[in-house]
mmCIF file of N, CA and C in Angstrom:
data_model
loop_
_atom_site.group_PDB
_atom_site.id
_atom_site.type_symbol
_atom_site.label_atom_id
_atom_site.label_comp_id
_atom_site.label_asym_id
_atom_site.label_seq_id
_atom_site.Cartn_x
_atom_site.Cartn_y
_atom_site.Cartn_z
ATOM 1 N N UNK A 1138 0.842 -1.185 0.000
ATOM 2 C CA UNK A 1138 0.000 0.000 0.000
ATOM 3 C C UNK A 1138 0.885 1.246 0.000
ATOM 4 N N UNK A 1139 0.622 2.148 -0.930
ATOM 5 C CA UNK A 1139 1.329 3.429 -0.981
ATOM 6 C C UNK A 1139 0.505 4.445 -0.211
ATOM 7 N N UNK A 1140 1.119 5.014 0.811
ATOM 8 C CA UNK A 1140 0.457 6.039 1.622
ATOM 9 C C UNK A 1140 0.805 7.399 1.028
ATOM 10 N N UNK A 1141 -0.214 8.036 0.443
ATOM 11 C CA UNK A 1141 -0.018 9.248 -0.343
ATOM 12 C C UNK A 1141 -0.530 10.481 0.385
ATOM 13 N N UNK A 1142 0.227 11.561 0.245
ATOM 14 C CA UNK A 1142 -0.212 12.880 0.708
ATOM 15 C C UNK A 1142 -0.279 13.803 -0.498
ATOM 16 N N UNK A 1143 -1.025 14.876 -0.353
ATOM 17 C CA UNK A 1143 -1.239 15.842 -1.429
ATOM 18 C C UNK A 1143 -0.861 17.236 -0.940
ATOM 19 N N UNK A 1144 -0.192 17.976 -1.822
ATOM 20 C CA UNK A 1144 0.042 19.407 -1.582
ATOM 21 C C UNK A 1144 -0.706 20.148 -2.675
ATOM 22 N N UNK A 1145 -1.617 20.991 -2.285
ATOM 23 C CA UNK A 1145 -2.417 21.745 -3.244
ATOM 24 C C UNK A 1145 -3.890 21.472 -3.003
ATOM 25 N N UNK A 1146 -4.704 22.483 -3.223
ATOM 26 C CA UNK A 1146 -6.147 22.339 -2.999
ATOM 27 C C UNK A 1146 -6.868 23.035 -4.144
ATOM 28 N N UNK A 1147 -6.991 22.327 -5.265
ATOM 29 C CA UNK A 1147 -7.640 22.929 -6.420
ATOM 30 C C UNK A 1147 -8.390 21.851 -7.194
ATOM 31 N N UNK A 1148 -8.991 22.232 -8.307
ATOM 32 C CA UNK A 1148 -9.804 21.281 -9.073
ATOM 33 C C UNK A 1148 -8.976 20.122 -9.620
ATOM 34 N N UNK A 1149 -7.704 20.343 -9.904
ATOM 35 C CA UNK A 1149 -6.840 19.271 -10.388
ATOM 36 C C UNK A 1149 -6.687 18.211 -9.295
ATOM 37 N N UNK A 1150 -6.511 18.669 -8.068
ATOM 38 C CA UNK A 1150 -6.391 17.749 -6.930
ATOM 39 C C UNK A 1150 -7.704 17.003 -6.734
ATOM 40 N N UNK A 1151 -8.810 17.702 -6.825
ATOM 41 C CA UNK A 1151 -10.116 17.044 -6.688
ATOM 42 C C UNK A 1151 -10.258 15.919 -7.713
ATOM 43 N N UNK A 1152 -9.885 16.186 -8.962
ATOM 44 C CA UNK A 1152 -9.976 15.166 -10.007
ATOM 45 C C UNK A 1152 -9.019 14.004 -9.764
ATOM 46 N N UNK A 1153 -7.826 14.305 -9.298
ATOM 47 C CA UNK A 1153 -6.855 13.252 -9.013
ATOM 48 C C UNK A 1153 -7.352 12.344 -7.887
ATOM 49 N N UNK A 1154 -7.914 12.926 -6.863
ATOM 50 C CA UNK A 1154 -8.408 12.126 -5.735
ATOM 51 C C UNK A 1154 -9.573 11.251 -6.177
ATOM 52 N N UNK A 1155 -10.449 11.778 -7.011
ATOM 53 C CA UNK A 1155 -11.546 10.962 -7.540
ATOM 54 C C UNK A 1155 -10.995 9.779 -8.343
ATOM 55 N N UNK A 1156 -9.983 10.029 -9.164
ATOM 56 C CA UNK A 1156 -9.390 8.968 -9.984
ATOM 57 C C UNK A 1156 -8.657 7.944 -9.136
ATOM 58 N N UNK A 1157 -8.021 8.378 -8.056
ATOM 59 C CA UNK A 1157 -7.278 7.468 -7.180
ATOM 60 C C UNK A 1157 -8.166 6.389 -6.576
ATOM 61 N N UNK A 1158 -9.435 6.680 -6.434
ATOM 62 C CA UNK A 1158 -10.351 5.703 -5.842
ATOM 63 C C UNK A 1158 -10.487 4.449 -6.698
ATOM 64 N N UNK A 1159 -10.094 4.542 -7.963
ATOM 65 C CA UNK A 1159 -10.162 3.405 -8.876
ATOM 66 C C UNK A 1159 -8.848 2.636 -8.967
ATOM 67 N N UNK A 1160 -7.846 3.059 -8.195
ATOM 68 C CA UNK A 1160 -6.523 2.433 -8.241
ATOM 69 C C UNK A 1160 -6.267 1.713 -6.922
ATOM 70 N N UNK A 1161 -6.112 0.405 -7.006
ATOM 71 C CA UNK A 1161 -5.804 -0.336 -5.783
ATOM 72 C C UNK A 1161 -4.353 -0.088 -5.399
ATOM 73 N N UNK A 1162 -4.089 -0.137 -4.125
ATOM 74 C CA UNK A 1162 -2.728 0.012 -3.644
ATOM 75 C C UNK A 1162 -2.331 1.432 -3.288
ATOM 76 N N UNK A 1163 -3.253 2.379 -3.397
ATOM 77 C CA UNK A 1163 -2.973 3.765 -3.013
ATOM 78 C C UNK A 1163 -3.993 4.184 -1.963
ATOM 79 N N UNK A 1164 -3.499 4.762 -0.888
ATOM 80 C CA UNK A 1164 -4.388 5.274 0.153
ATOM 81 C C UNK A 1164 -4.057 6.743 0.403
ATOM 82 N N UNK A 1165 -5.053 7.614 0.292
ATOM 83 C CA UNK A 1165 -4.876 9.030 0.585
ATOM 84 C C UNK A 1165 -4.802 9.183 2.103
ATOM 85 N N UNK A 1166 -3.630 9.553 2.586
ATOM 86 C CA UNK A 1166 -3.386 9.603 4.031
ATOM 87 C C UNK A 1166 -3.056 10.989 4.557
ATOM 88 N N UNK A 1167 -2.798 11.954 3.663
ATOM 89 C CA UNK A 1167 -2.377 13.244 4.171
ATOM 90 C C UNK A 1167 -2.629 14.391 3.232
ATOM 91 N N UNK A 1168 -2.700 15.572 3.833
ATOM 92 C CA UNK A 1168 -2.818 16.823 3.096
ATOM 93 C C UNK A 1168 -1.853 17.810 3.724
ATOM 94 N N UNK A 1169 -1.186 18.558 2.874
ATOM 95 C CA UNK A 1169 -0.267 19.587 3.337
ATOM 96 C C UNK A 1169 -0.784 20.928 2.847
ATOM 97 N N UNK A 1170 -0.856 21.872 3.760
ATOM 98 C CA UNK A 1170 -1.320 23.211 3.430
ATOM 99 C C UNK A 1170 -0.428 24.228 4.135
ATOM 100 N N UNK A 1171 -0.501 25.459 3.699
ATOM 101 C CA UNK A 1171 0.260 26.521 4.371
ATOM 102 C C UNK A 1171 -0.338 26.873 5.717
ATOM 103 N N UNK A 1172 -1.634 26.559 5.900
ATOM 104 C CA UNK A 1172 -2.302 26.911 7.154
ATOM 105 C C UNK A 1172 -3.008 25.697 7.746
ATOM 106 N N UNK A 1173 -3.169 25.712 9.062
ATOM 107 C CA UNK A 1173 -3.894 24.629 9.724
ATOM 108 C C UNK A 1173 -5.353 24.621 9.275
ATOM 109 N N UNK A 1174 -5.918 25.787 9.052
ATOM 110 C CA UNK A 1174 -7.313 25.875 8.627
ATOM 111 C C UNK A 1174 -7.497 25.241 7.253
ATOM 112 N N UNK A 1175 -6.579 25.519 6.338
ATOM 113 C CA UNK A 1175 -6.657 24.944 4.998
ATOM 114 C C UNK A 1175 -6.522 23.429 5.030
ATOM 115 N N UNK A 1176 -5.597 22.940 5.831
ATOM 116 C CA UNK A 1176 -5.412 21.487 5.944
ATOM 117 C C UNK A 1176 -6.642 20.839 6.555
ATOM 118 N N UNK A 1177 -7.223 21.468 7.556
ATOM 119 C CA UNK A 1177 -8.397 20.895 8.210
ATOM 120 C C UNK A 1177 -9.602 20.852 7.269
ATOM 121 N N UNK A 1178 -9.829 21.919 6.514
ATOM 122 C CA UNK A 1178 -10.966 21.959 5.587
ATOM 123 C C UNK A 1178 -10.840 20.856 4.538
ATOM 124 N N UNK A 1179 -9.656 20.730 3.964
ATOM 125 C CA UNK A 1179 -9.423 19.721 2.934
ATOM 126 C C UNK A 1179 -9.540 18.320 3.536
ATOM 127 N N UNK A 1180 -8.967 18.119 4.706
ATOM 128 C CA UNK A 1180 -9.006 16.802 5.367
ATOM 129 C C UNK A 1180 -10.447 16.391 5.655
ATOM 130 N N UNK A 1181 -11.261 17.313 6.102
ATOM 131 C CA UNK A 1181 -12.672 16.991 6.356
ATOM 132 C C UNK A 1181 -13.384 16.594 5.067
ATOM 133 N N UNK A 1182 -13.104 17.314 3.994
ATOM 134 C CA UNK A 1182 -13.751 17.042 2.711
ATOM 135 C C UNK A 1182 -13.437 15.626 2.215
ATOM 136 N N UNK A 1183 -12.219 15.147 2.466
ATOM 137 C CA UNK A 1183 -11.814 13.850 1.935
ATOM 138 C C UNK A 1183 -11.626 12.768 2.994
ATOM 139 N N UNK A 1184 -12.031 13.035 4.207
ATOM 140 C CA UNK A 1184 -11.992 12.007 5.240
ATOM 141 C C UNK A 1184 -10.594 11.629 5.707
ATOM 142 N N UNK A 1185 -9.689 12.583 5.721
ATOM 143 C CA UNK A 1185 -8.331 12.341 6.211
ATOM 144 C C UNK A 1185 -8.310 12.620 7.706
ATOM 145 N N UNK A 1186 -7.795 11.680 8.474
ATOM 146 C CA UNK A 1186 -7.750 11.812 9.925
ATOM 147 C C UNK A 1186 -6.846 12.932 10.398
ATOM 148 N N UNK A 1187 -6.960 13.255 11.677
ATOM 149 C CA UNK A 1187 -6.203 14.362 12.265
ATOM 150 C C UNK A 1187 -4.694 14.175 12.105
ATOM 151 N N UNK A 1188 -4.227 12.936 12.109
ATOM 152 C CA UNK A 1188 -2.802 12.677 11.966
ATOM 153 C C UNK A 1188 -2.267 12.942 10.579
ATOM 154 N N UNK A 1189 -3.140 13.126 9.601
ATOM 155 C CA UNK A 1189 -2.715 13.332 8.228
ATOM 156 C C UNK A 1189 -2.773 14.769 7.768
ATOM 157 N N UNK A 1190 -2.792 15.690 8.712
ATOM 158 C CA UNK A 1190 -2.867 17.113 8.372
ATOM 159 C C UNK A 1190 -1.512 17.745 8.671
ATOM 160 N N UNK A 1191 -0.877 18.247 7.625
ATOM 161 C CA UNK A 1191 0.468 18.809 7.769
ATOM 162 C C UNK A 1191 0.449 20.271 7.375
ATOM 163 N N UNK A 1192 1.045 21.097 8.214
ATOM 164 C CA UNK A 1192 1.147 22.523 7.929
ATOM 165 C C UNK A 1192 2.589 22.789 7.508
ATOM 166 N N UNK A 1193 2.770 23.034 6.230
ATOM 167 C CA UNK A 1193 4.093 23.294 5.678
ATOM 168 C C UNK A 1193 4.787 22.038 5.181
ATOM 169 N N UNK A 1194 5.614 22.225 4.179
ATOM 170 C CA UNK A 1194 6.316 21.114 3.540
ATOM 171 C C UNK A 1194 7.310 20.463 4.492
ATOM 172 N N UNK A 1195 7.919 21.225 5.377
ATOM 173 C CA UNK A 1195 8.875 20.645 6.316
ATOM 174 C C UNK A 1195 8.200 19.608 7.211
ATOM 175 N N UNK A 1196 6.991 19.901 7.660
ATOM 176 C CA UNK A 1196 6.253 18.946 8.500
ATOM 177 C C UNK A 1196 5.937 17.679 7.712
ATOM 178 N N UNK A 1197 5.560 17.825 6.458
ATOM 179 C CA UNK A 1197 5.263 16.664 5.614
ATOM 180 C C UNK A 1197 6.533 15.859 5.349
ATOM 181 N N UNK A 1198 7.634 16.539 5.082
ATOM 182 C CA UNK A 1198 8.902 15.846 4.827
ATOM 183 C C UNK A 1198 9.325 15.030 6.048
ATOM 184 N N UNK A 1199 8.999 15.487 7.233
ATOM 185 C CA UNK A 1199 9.387 14.790 8.462
ATOM 186 C C UNK A 1199 8.448 13.632 8.809
ATOM 187 N N UNK A 1200 7.326 13.527 8.139
ATOM 188 C CA UNK A 1200 6.323 12.485 8.454
ATOM 189 C C UNK A 1200 6.837 11.115 8.044
ATOM 190 N N UNK A 1201 6.800 10.172 8.980
ATOM 191 C CA UNK A 1201 7.256 8.824 8.653
ATOM 192 C C UNK A 1201 6.124 7.908 8.212
ATOM 193 N N UNK A 1202 4.910 8.430 8.143
ATOM 194 C CA UNK A 1202 3.766 7.616 7.733
ATOM 195 C C UNK A 1202 3.266 7.958 6.331
ATOM 196 N N UNK A 1203 4.101 8.646 5.551
ATOM 197 C CA UNK A 1203 3.776 9.009 4.166
ATOM 198 C C UNK A 1203 4.887 8.471 3.267
ATOM 199 N N UNK A 1204 4.495 7.753 2.213
ATOM 200 C CA UNK A 1204 5.466 7.182 1.277
ATOM 201 C C UNK A 1204 5.705 8.056 0.055
ATOM 202 N N UNK A 1205 4.649 8.740 -0.397
ATOM 203 C CA UNK A 1205 4.714 9.493 -1.646
ATOM 204 C C UNK A 1205 3.847 10.740 -1.535
ATOM 205 N N UNK A 1206 4.180 11.730 -2.364
ATOM 206 C CA UNK A 1206 3.451 12.999 -2.332
ATOM 207 C C UNK A 1206 3.127 13.426 -3.760
ATOM 208 N N UNK A 1207 1.885 13.853 -3.945
ATOM 209 C CA UNK A 1207 1.438 14.447 -5.196
ATOM 210 C C UNK A 1207 1.466 15.957 -5.003
ATOM 211 N N UNK A 1208 2.273 16.663 -5.811
ATOM 212 C CA UNK A 1208 2.409 18.114 -5.711
ATOM 213 C C UNK A 1208 1.592 18.764 -6.820
ATOM 214 N N UNK A 1209 0.624 19.577 -6.416
ATOM 215 C CA UNK A 1209 -0.230 20.281 -7.382
ATOM 216 C C UNK A 1209 -0.359 21.754 -6.988
ATOM 217 N N UNK A 1210 0.770 22.330 -6.666
ATOM 218 C CA UNK A 1210 0.828 23.752 -6.327
ATOM 219 C C UNK A 1210 1.270 24.520 -7.577
ATOM 220 N N UNK A 1211 1.270 25.847 -7.521
ATOM 221 C CA UNK A 1211 1.810 26.593 -8.668
ATOM 222 C C UNK A 1211 3.247 26.143 -8.959
ATOM 223 N N UNK A 1212 3.593 26.042 -10.250
ATOM 224 C CA UNK A 1212 4.876 25.441 -10.607
ATOM 225 C C UNK A 1212 6.098 26.197 -10.120
ATOM 226 N N UNK A 1213 5.985 27.435 -9.728
ATOM 227 C CA UNK A 1213 7.147 28.141 -9.173
ATOM 228 C C UNK A 1213 7.579 27.537 -7.835
ATOM 229 N N UNK A 1214 6.710 26.760 -7.196
ATOM 230 C CA UNK A 1214 7.035 26.137 -5.913
ATOM 231 C C UNK A 1214 7.492 24.685 -6.051
ATOM 232 N N UNK A 1215 7.343 24.099 -7.219
ATOM 233 C CA UNK A 1215 7.599 22.669 -7.392
ATOM 234 C C UNK A 1215 9.011 22.252 -7.000
ATOM 235 N N UNK A 1216 10.008 22.978 -7.470
ATOM 236 C CA UNK A 1216 11.392 22.568 -7.195
ATOM 237 C C UNK A 1216 11.669 22.521 -5.701
ATOM 238 N N UNK A 1217 11.378 23.598 -5.008
ATOM 239 C CA UNK A 1217 11.663 23.649 -3.568
ATOM 240 C C UNK A 1217 10.921 22.546 -2.815
ATOM 241 N N UNK A 1218 9.635 22.383 -3.110
ATOM 242 C CA UNK A 1218 8.852 21.367 -2.419
ATOM 243 C C UNK A 1218 9.332 19.964 -2.753
ATOM 244 N N UNK A 1219 9.540 19.688 -4.026
ATOM 245 C CA UNK A 1219 9.960 18.353 -4.446
ATOM 246 C C UNK A 1219 11.310 17.990 -3.868
ATOM 247 N N UNK A 1220 12.263 18.896 -3.899
ATOM 248 C CA UNK A 1220 13.602 18.602 -3.392
ATOM 249 C C UNK A 1220 13.547 18.260 -1.908
ATOM 250 N N UNK A 1221 12.784 19.004 -1.121
ATOM 251 C CA UNK A 1221 12.659 18.697 0.313
ATOM 252 C C UNK A 1221 12.067 17.308 0.524
ATOM 253 N N UNK A 1222 11.036 16.993 -0.231
ATOM 254 C CA UNK A 1222 10.364 15.708 -0.064
ATOM 255 C C UNK A 1222 11.222 14.555 -0.562
ATOM 256 N N UNK A 1223 11.859 14.724 -1.705
ATOM 257 C CA UNK A 1223 12.733 13.693 -2.245
ATOM 258 C C UNK A 1223 13.911 13.444 -1.300
ATOM 259 N N UNK A 1224 14.469 14.506 -0.755
ATOM 260 C CA UNK A 1224 15.593 14.382 0.177
ATOM 261 C C UNK A 1224 15.189 13.666 1.454
ATOM 262 N N UNK A 1225 13.905 13.707 1.783
ATOM 263 C CA UNK A 1225 13.421 13.027 2.990
ATOM 264 C C UNK A 1225 13.035 11.578 2.712
ATOM 265 N N UNK A 1226 13.227 11.137 1.468
ATOM 266 C CA UNK A 1226 12.959 9.744 1.123
ATOM 267 C C UNK A 1226 11.565 9.462 0.602
ATOM 268 N N UNK A 1227 10.862 10.495 0.206
ATOM 269 C CA UNK A 1227 9.512 10.307 -0.324
ATOM 270 C C UNK A 1227 9.535 10.327 -1.852
ATOM 271 N N UNK A 1228 8.720 9.485 -2.459
ATOM 272 C CA UNK A 1228 8.519 9.512 -3.904
ATOM 273 C C UNK A 1228 7.638 10.717 -4.214
ATOM 274 N N UNK A 1229 7.816 11.312 -5.386
ATOM 275 C CA UNK A 1229 7.077 12.532 -5.727
ATOM 276 C C UNK A 1229 6.481 12.423 -7.129
ATOM 277 N N UNK A 1230 5.194 12.715 -7.204
ATOM 278 C CA UNK A 1230 4.484 12.907 -8.460
ATOM 279 C C UNK A 1230 4.142 14.389 -8.507
ATOM 280 N N UNK A 1231 4.667 15.082 -9.506
ATOM 281 C CA UNK A 1231 4.480 16.527 -9.573
ATOM 282 C C UNK A 1231 3.657 16.878 -10.806
ATOM 283 N N UNK A 1232 2.725 17.785 -10.615
ATOM 284 C CA UNK A 1232 1.852 18.227 -11.706
ATOM 285 C C UNK A 1232 2.689 18.944 -12.759
ATOM 286 N N UNK A 1233 2.252 18.884 -13.999
ATOM 287 C CA UNK A 1233 2.993 19.511 -15.086
ATOM 288 C C UNK A 1233 2.724 21.006 -15.162
ATOM 289 N N UNK A 1234 3.648 21.768 -15.658
ATOM 290 C CA UNK A 1234 5.023 21.369 -15.873
ATOM 291 C C UNK A 1234 5.729 21.154 -14.532
ATOM 292 N N UNK A 1235 6.606 20.189 -14.500
ATOM 293 C CA UNK A 1235 7.263 19.804 -13.254
ATOM 294 C C UNK A 1235 8.154 20.909 -12.716
ATOM 295 N N UNK A 1236 8.755 21.676 -13.592
ATOM 296 C CA UNK A 1236 9.696 22.706 -13.151
ATOM 297 C C UNK A 1236 9.645 23.892 -14.108
ATOM 298 N N UNK A 1237 10.184 25.003 -13.646
ATOM 299 C CA UNK A 1237 10.166 26.218 -14.457
ATOM 300 C C UNK A 1237 11.372 26.316 -15.387
ATOM 301 N N UNK A 1238 12.340 25.406 -15.225
ATOM 302 C CA UNK A 1238 13.517 25.415 -16.092
ATOM 303 C C UNK A 1238 14.134 24.022 -16.135
ATOM 304 N N UNK A 1239 14.975 23.805 -17.123
ATOM 305 C CA UNK A 1239 15.691 22.529 -17.223
ATOM 306 C C UNK A 1239 16.616 22.349 -16.024
ATOM 307 N N UNK A 1240 17.218 23.420 -15.565
ATOM 308 C CA UNK A 1240 18.118 23.344 -14.417
ATOM 309 C C UNK A 1240 17.354 22.943 -13.153
ATOM 310 N N UNK A 1241 16.166 23.488 -12.974
ATOM 311 C CA UNK A 1241 15.350 23.146 -11.803
ATOM 312 C C UNK A 1241 14.962 21.671 -11.846
ATOM 313 N N UNK A 1242 14.580 21.183 -13.033
ATOM 314 C CA UNK A 1242 14.204 19.775 -13.145
ATOM 315 C C UNK A 1242 15.411 18.874 -12.911
ATOM 316 N N UNK A 1243 16.552 19.274 -13.399
ATOM 317 C CA UNK A 1243 17.781 18.496 -13.176
ATOM 318 C C UNK A 1243 18.078 18.396 -11.675
ATOM 319 N N UNK A 1244 17.904 19.486 -10.960
ATOM 320 C CA UNK A 1244 18.102 19.486 -9.503
ATOM 321 C C UNK A 1244 17.153 18.487 -8.836
ATOM 322 N N UNK A 1245 15.903 18.510 -9.254
ATOM 323 C CA UNK A 1245 14.910 17.581 -8.711
ATOM 324 C C UNK A 1245 15.283 16.139 -9.036
ATOM 325 N N UNK A 1246 15.648 15.906 -10.288
ATOM 326 C CA UNK A 1246 15.985 14.561 -10.754
ATOM 327 C C UNK A 1246 17.211 14.010 -10.032
ATOM 328 N N UNK A 1247 18.235 14.823 -9.889
ATOM 329 C CA UNK A 1247 19.450 14.394 -9.192
ATOM 330 C C UNK A 1247 19.169 14.104 -7.719
ATOM 331 N N UNK A 1248 18.298 14.885 -7.103
ATOM 332 C CA UNK A 1248 17.930 14.636 -5.701
ATOM 333 C C UNK A 1248 17.214 13.302 -5.576
ATOM 334 N N UNK A 1249 16.330 13.006 -6.513
ATOM 335 C CA UNK A 1249 15.634 11.715 -6.504
ATOM 336 C C UNK A 1249 16.621 10.570 -6.649
ATOM 337 N N UNK A 1250 17.523 10.661 -7.616
ATOM 338 C CA UNK A 1250 18.508 9.598 -7.837
ATOM 339 C C UNK A 1250 19.370 9.399 -6.599
ATOM 340 N N UNK A 1251 19.857 10.481 -6.022
ATOM 341 C CA UNK A 1251 20.735 10.409 -4.847
ATOM 342 C C UNK A 1251 20.054 9.721 -3.671
ATOM 343 N N UNK A 1252 18.742 9.960 -3.538
ATOM 344 C CA UNK A 1252 18.000 9.405 -2.397
ATOM 345 C C UNK A 1252 17.264 8.109 -2.713
ATOM 346 N N UNK A 1253 17.405 7.598 -3.937
ATOM 347 C CA UNK A 1253 16.817 6.320 -4.292
ATOM 348 C C UNK A 1253 15.299 6.309 -4.314
ATOM 349 N N UNK A 1254 14.719 7.437 -4.720
ATOM 350 C CA UNK A 1254 13.256 7.540 -4.804
ATOM 351 C C UNK A 1254 12.869 7.949 -6.219
ATOM 352 N N UNK A 1255 11.569 7.890 -6.484
ATOM 353 C CA UNK A 1255 11.051 8.148 -7.830
ATOM 354 C C UNK A 1255 10.480 9.561 -7.914
ATOM 355 N N UNK A 1256 10.824 10.230 -9.015
ATOM 356 C CA UNK A 1256 10.246 11.525 -9.374
ATOM 357 C C UNK A 1256 9.502 11.336 -10.674
ATOM 358 N N UNK A 1257 8.219 11.694 -10.693
ATOM 359 C CA UNK A 1257 7.406 11.584 -11.913
ATOM 360 C C UNK A 1257 6.648 12.870 -12.148
ATOM 361 N N UNK A 1258 6.430 13.178 -13.426
ATOM 362 C CA UNK A 1258 5.595 14.321 -13.790
ATOM 363 C C UNK A 1258 4.237 13.812 -14.195
#
């Protein structure tokens, strides 16, 4: 079972969560938001328990009960968020475009390789 968390609260995330229900082996276990209120609202909407609410990427990166993260924030934030999560040993699926430059994507890719985790767009 892949324990998945999500960063981002928009229609793309809503569609992804609906689609995930048709995929065995994935469990939505967490939401990361900039604010506790945002995390709580999203968690209530999708039935995520109190333990799966993370305020800030650093808190999510430190979570030992999350295996992978779907990033659906504005793409200017993708590199910073992905690198922190990849460095913490989490697999990352990032919404397209994955990065704002080839150099940013290379940084993300090298971090994934170094930490033995998967980066996907």
